[in-house]
Coordinates of C-alpha atoms and ligand atoms in Angstrom, one line a residue:
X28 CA 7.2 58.8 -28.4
X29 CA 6.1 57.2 -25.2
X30 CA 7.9 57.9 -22.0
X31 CA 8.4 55.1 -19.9
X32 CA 5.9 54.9 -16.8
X33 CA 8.8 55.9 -14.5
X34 CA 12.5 54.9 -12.8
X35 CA 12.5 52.1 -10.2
X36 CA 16.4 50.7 -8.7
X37 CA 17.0 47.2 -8.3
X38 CA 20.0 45.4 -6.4
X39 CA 21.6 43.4 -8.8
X40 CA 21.3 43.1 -12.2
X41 CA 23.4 40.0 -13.6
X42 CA 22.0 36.5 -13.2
X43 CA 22.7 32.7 -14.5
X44 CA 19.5 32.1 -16.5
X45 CA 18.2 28.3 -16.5
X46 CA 16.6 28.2 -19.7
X47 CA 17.2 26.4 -22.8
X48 CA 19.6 29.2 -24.7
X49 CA 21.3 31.8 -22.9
X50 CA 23.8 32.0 -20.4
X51 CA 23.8 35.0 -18.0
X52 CA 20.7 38.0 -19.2
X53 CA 19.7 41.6 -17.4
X54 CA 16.2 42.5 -17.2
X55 CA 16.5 46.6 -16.5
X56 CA 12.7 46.9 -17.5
X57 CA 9.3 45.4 -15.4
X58 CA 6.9 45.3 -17.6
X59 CA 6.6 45.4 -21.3
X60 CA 4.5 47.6 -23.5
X61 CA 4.5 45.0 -26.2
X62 CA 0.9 43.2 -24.5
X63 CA 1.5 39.7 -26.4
X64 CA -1.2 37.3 -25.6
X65 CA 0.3 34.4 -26.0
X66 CA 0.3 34.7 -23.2
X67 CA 3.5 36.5 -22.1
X68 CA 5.0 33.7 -19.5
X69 CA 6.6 36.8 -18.4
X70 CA 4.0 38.8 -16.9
X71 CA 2.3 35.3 -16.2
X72 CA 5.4 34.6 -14.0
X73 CA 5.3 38.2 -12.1
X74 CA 1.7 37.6 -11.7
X75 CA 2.0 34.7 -9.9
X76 CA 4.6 36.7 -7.5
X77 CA 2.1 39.2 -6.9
X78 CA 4.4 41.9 -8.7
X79 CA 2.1 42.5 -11.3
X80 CA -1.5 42.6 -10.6
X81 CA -3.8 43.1 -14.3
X82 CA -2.5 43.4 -17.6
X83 CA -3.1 46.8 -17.9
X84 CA -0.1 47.0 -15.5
X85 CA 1.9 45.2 -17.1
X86 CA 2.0 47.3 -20.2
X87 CA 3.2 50.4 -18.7
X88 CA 7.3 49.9 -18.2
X89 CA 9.3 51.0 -15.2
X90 CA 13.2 51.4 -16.3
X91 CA 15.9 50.2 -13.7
X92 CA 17.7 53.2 -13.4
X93 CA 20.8 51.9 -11.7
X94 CA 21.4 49.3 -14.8
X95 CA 25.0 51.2 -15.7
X96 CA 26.2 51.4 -12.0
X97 CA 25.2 47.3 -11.2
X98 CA 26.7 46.5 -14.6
X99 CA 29.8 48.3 -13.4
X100 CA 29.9 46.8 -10.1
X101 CA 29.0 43.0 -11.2
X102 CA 31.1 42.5 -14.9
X103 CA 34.3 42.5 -13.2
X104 CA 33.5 40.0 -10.8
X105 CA 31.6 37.7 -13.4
X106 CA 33.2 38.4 -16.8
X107 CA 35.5 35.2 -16.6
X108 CA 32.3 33.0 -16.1
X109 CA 30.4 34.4 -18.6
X110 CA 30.2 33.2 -22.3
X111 CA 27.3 35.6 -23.0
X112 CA 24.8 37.7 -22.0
X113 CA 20.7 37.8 -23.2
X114 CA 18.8 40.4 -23.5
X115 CA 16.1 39.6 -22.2
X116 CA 14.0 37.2 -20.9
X117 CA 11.5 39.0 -19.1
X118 CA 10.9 42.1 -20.9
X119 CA 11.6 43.4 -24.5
X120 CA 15.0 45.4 -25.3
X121 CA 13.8 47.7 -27.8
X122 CA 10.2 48.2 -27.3
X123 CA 8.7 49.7 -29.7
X124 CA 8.6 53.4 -29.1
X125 CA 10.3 53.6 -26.0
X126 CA 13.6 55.5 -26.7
X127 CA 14.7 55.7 -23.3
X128 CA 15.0 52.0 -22.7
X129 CA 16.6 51.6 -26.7
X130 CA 19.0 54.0 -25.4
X131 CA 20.0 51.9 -21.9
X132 CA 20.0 48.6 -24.2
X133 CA 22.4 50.4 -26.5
X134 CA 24.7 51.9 -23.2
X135 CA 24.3 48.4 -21.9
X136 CA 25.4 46.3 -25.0
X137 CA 28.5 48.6 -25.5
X138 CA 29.2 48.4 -21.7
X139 CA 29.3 44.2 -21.5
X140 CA 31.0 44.6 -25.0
X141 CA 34.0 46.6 -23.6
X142 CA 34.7 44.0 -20.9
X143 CA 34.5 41.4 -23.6
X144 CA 31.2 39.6 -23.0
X145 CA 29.1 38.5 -26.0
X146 CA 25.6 40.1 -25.8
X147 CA 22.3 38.1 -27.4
X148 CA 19.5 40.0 -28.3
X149 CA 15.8 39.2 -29.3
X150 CA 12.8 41.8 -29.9
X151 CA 9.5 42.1 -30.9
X152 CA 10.7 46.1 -31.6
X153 CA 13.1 47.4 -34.1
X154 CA 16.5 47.0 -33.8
X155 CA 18.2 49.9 -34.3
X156 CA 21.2 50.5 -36.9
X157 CA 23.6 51.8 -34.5
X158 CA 24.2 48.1 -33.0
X159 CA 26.3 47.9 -36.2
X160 CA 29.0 49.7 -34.3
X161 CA 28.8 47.1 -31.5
X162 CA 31.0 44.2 -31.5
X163 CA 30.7 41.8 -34.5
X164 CA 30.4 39.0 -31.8
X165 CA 27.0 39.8 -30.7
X166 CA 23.7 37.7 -32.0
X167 CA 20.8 40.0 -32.8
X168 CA 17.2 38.6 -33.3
X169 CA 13.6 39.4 -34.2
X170 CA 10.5 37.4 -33.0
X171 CA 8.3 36.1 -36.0
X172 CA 5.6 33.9 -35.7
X173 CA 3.8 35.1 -39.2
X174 CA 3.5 37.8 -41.9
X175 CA 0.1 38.7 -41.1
X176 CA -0.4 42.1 -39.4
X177 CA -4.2 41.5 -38.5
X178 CA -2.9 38.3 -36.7
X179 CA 0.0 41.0 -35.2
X180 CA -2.4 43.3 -33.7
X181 CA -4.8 40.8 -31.9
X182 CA -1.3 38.9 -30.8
X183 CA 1.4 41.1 -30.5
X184 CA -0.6 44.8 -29.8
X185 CA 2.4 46.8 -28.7
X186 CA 4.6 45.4 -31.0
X187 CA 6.3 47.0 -34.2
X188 CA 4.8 45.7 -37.4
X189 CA 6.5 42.3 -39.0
X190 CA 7.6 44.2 -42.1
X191 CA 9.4 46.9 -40.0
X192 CA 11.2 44.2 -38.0
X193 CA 12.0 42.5 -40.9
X194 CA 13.6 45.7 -42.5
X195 CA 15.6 46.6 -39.4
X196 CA 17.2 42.9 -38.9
X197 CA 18.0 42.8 -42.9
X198 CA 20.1 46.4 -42.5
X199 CA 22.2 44.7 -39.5
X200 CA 22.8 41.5 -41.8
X201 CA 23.9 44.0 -44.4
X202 CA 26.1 45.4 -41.9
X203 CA 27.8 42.0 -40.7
X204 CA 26.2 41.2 -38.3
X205 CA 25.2 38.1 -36.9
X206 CA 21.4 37.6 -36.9
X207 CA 18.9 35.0 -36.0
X208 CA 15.1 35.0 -35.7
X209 CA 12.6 32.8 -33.2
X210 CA 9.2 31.6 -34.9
X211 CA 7.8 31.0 -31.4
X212 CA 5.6 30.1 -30.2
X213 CA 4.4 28.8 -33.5
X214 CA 0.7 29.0 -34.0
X215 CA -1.4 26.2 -35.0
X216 CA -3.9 26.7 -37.7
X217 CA -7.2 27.3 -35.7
X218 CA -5.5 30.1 -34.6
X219 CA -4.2 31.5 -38.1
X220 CA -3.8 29.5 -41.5
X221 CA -0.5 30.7 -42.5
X222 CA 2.3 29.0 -44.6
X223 CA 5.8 28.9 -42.5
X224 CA 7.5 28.3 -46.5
X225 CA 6.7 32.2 -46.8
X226 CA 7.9 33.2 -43.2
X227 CA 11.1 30.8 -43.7
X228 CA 11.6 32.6 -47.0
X229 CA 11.3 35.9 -45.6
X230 CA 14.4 35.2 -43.1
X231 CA 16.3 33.3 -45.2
X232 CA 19.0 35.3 -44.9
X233 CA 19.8 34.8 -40.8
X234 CA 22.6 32.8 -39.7
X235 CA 20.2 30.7 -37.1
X236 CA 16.5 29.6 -36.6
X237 CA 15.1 28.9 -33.6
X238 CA 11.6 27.3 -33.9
X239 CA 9.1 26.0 -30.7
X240 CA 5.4 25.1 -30.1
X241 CA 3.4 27.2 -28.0
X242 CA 3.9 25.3 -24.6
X243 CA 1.9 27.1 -22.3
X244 CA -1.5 27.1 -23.9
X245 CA -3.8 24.7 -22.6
X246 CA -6.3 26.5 -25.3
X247 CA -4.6 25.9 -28.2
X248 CA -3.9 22.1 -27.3
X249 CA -7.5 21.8 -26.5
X250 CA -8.8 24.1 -30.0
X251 CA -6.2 22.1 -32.0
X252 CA -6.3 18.1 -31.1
X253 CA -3.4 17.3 -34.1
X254 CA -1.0 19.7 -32.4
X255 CA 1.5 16.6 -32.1
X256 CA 1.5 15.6 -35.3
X257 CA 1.4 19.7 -36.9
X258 CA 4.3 20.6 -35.1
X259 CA 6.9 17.3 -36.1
X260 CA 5.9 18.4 -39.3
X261 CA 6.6 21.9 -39.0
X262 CA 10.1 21.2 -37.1
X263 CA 10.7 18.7 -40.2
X264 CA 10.2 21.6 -42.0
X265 CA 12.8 24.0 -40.8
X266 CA 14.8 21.3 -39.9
X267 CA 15.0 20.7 -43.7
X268 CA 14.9 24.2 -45.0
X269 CA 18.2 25.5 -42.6
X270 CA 19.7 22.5 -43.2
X271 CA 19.3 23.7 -47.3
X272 CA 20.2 27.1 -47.1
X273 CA 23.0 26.5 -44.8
X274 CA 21.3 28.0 -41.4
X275 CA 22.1 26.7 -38.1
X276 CA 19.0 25.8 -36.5
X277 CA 17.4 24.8 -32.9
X278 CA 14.3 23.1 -32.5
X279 CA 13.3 24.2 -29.3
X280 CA 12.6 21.1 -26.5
X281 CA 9.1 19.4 -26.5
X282 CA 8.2 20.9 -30.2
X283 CA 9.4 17.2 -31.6
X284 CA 6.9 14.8 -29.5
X285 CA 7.0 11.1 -30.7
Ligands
LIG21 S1 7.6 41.1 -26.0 FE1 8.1 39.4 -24.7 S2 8.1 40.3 -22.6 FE2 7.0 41.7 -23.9 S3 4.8 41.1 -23.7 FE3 5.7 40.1 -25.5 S4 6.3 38.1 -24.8 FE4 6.0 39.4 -23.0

């Protein structure tokens, strides 16, 4: 097992996040092993703030060793604001591998938890069984944007493989807990001719969908001039297939372009 690349200490650790889902998040990890080329908007984002300098950086993680203390000092002053908590925006929970930042997600969840806040989760790792103990209020989620390992490897390098994700979320649901996946960003056929019937069928089981283009690609817009019209067929498609198997679902803004 990997160690992390070492312990860094941050100031504060609860913010309002102004994205499209989620409320308040923690990011206790810079970097992510994971590598996606999607690209990451991540690391682009800590690129551009001259944080992160070359890729190769930004696949060797640095834990926040303070998490536990910030959380301690910051939950009573926020929990009445909060309605949730994500985990996380800028890095990836439960990289694969890493046990040490598994175990700080884990302390984290159960520490938000105790105070009463609702904790959202989403990984490109495995999510491990104990989360069962956890409250029944939390959401937990898996990125999947194909069934294809080859198409894994050259996009998602660090990442566990599709079927063990799959297997990890399917023992939560088992367990009662909530679960939801995110098929983004979706890809567009020059970049892998898949069908999303056997990737919906493979999650059928989740209580939510969330589906989006890839926005920040100006590749795959360029490599793939019927984008539009793929993806308002694509969101028809899950629109049609949640609404059938009784799964909430959120098509995620700009995906649906008139
Ligand atoms: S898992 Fe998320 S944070 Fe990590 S490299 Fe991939 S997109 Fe970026």
């Amino acid at each position: 097992m990997p160690n992390v690349e070492g312990l860094i200490t941050r100031k504060s650790m609860l913010y309002k996040t102004g994205v499209e889902y989620g409320d308040y998040t923690i990011n206790y990890v810079q970097g992510c092993a994971h590598g996606c080329k999607y690209p990451c908007y991540a690391f682009a984002l800590k690129k551009r703030f001259g944080q992160i300098k070359t890729y190769d950086e930004w696949r060797k993680p640095y834990l926040v060793s303070n998490t536990l203390e910030l959380l301690d000092k910051e939950i009573p002053k926020l929990k009445n604001k909060i309605k949730s908590v994500h985990l996380c925006f800028t890095t990836d929970p439960f990289m694969y591998g890493y046990s040490q930042i598994e175990k700080m997600s884990i302390d984290a969840i159960k520490k938000m938890n105790s105070a009463g806040i609702k904790c959202t989760v989403l990984t490109k790792g495995i999510l491990p069984e104990e989360l069962a103990d956890c409250s029944k209020e939390n959401e937990y989620g898996i990125t999947l944007i194909s069934l294809d390992e080859e198409y894994r490897r050259q996009v998602e390098p660090g990442a566990a493989s599709y079927e063990d994700r799959l297997k990890a979320i399917k023992i939560l649901h088992e367990k009662g807990c909530k679960t939801w996946v995110s098929i983004e960003p979706y890809p567009t056929p020059n970049l892998i001719d898949q069908s999303l019937g056997e990737i919906l069928e493979a999650v059928s089981f989740v209580d939510k969908i969330i589906f989006g283009r890839t926005n920040y690609s100006k590749e795959v817009s360029s490599g793939y001039p019927e984008h539009k019209r793929f993806y308002n067929e694509k969101a028809e498609e899950v629109l049609l297939f949640c609404d059938s198997h009784n799964i909430d679902c959120h098509i995620k803004e700009k995906t649906i372009t008139k």
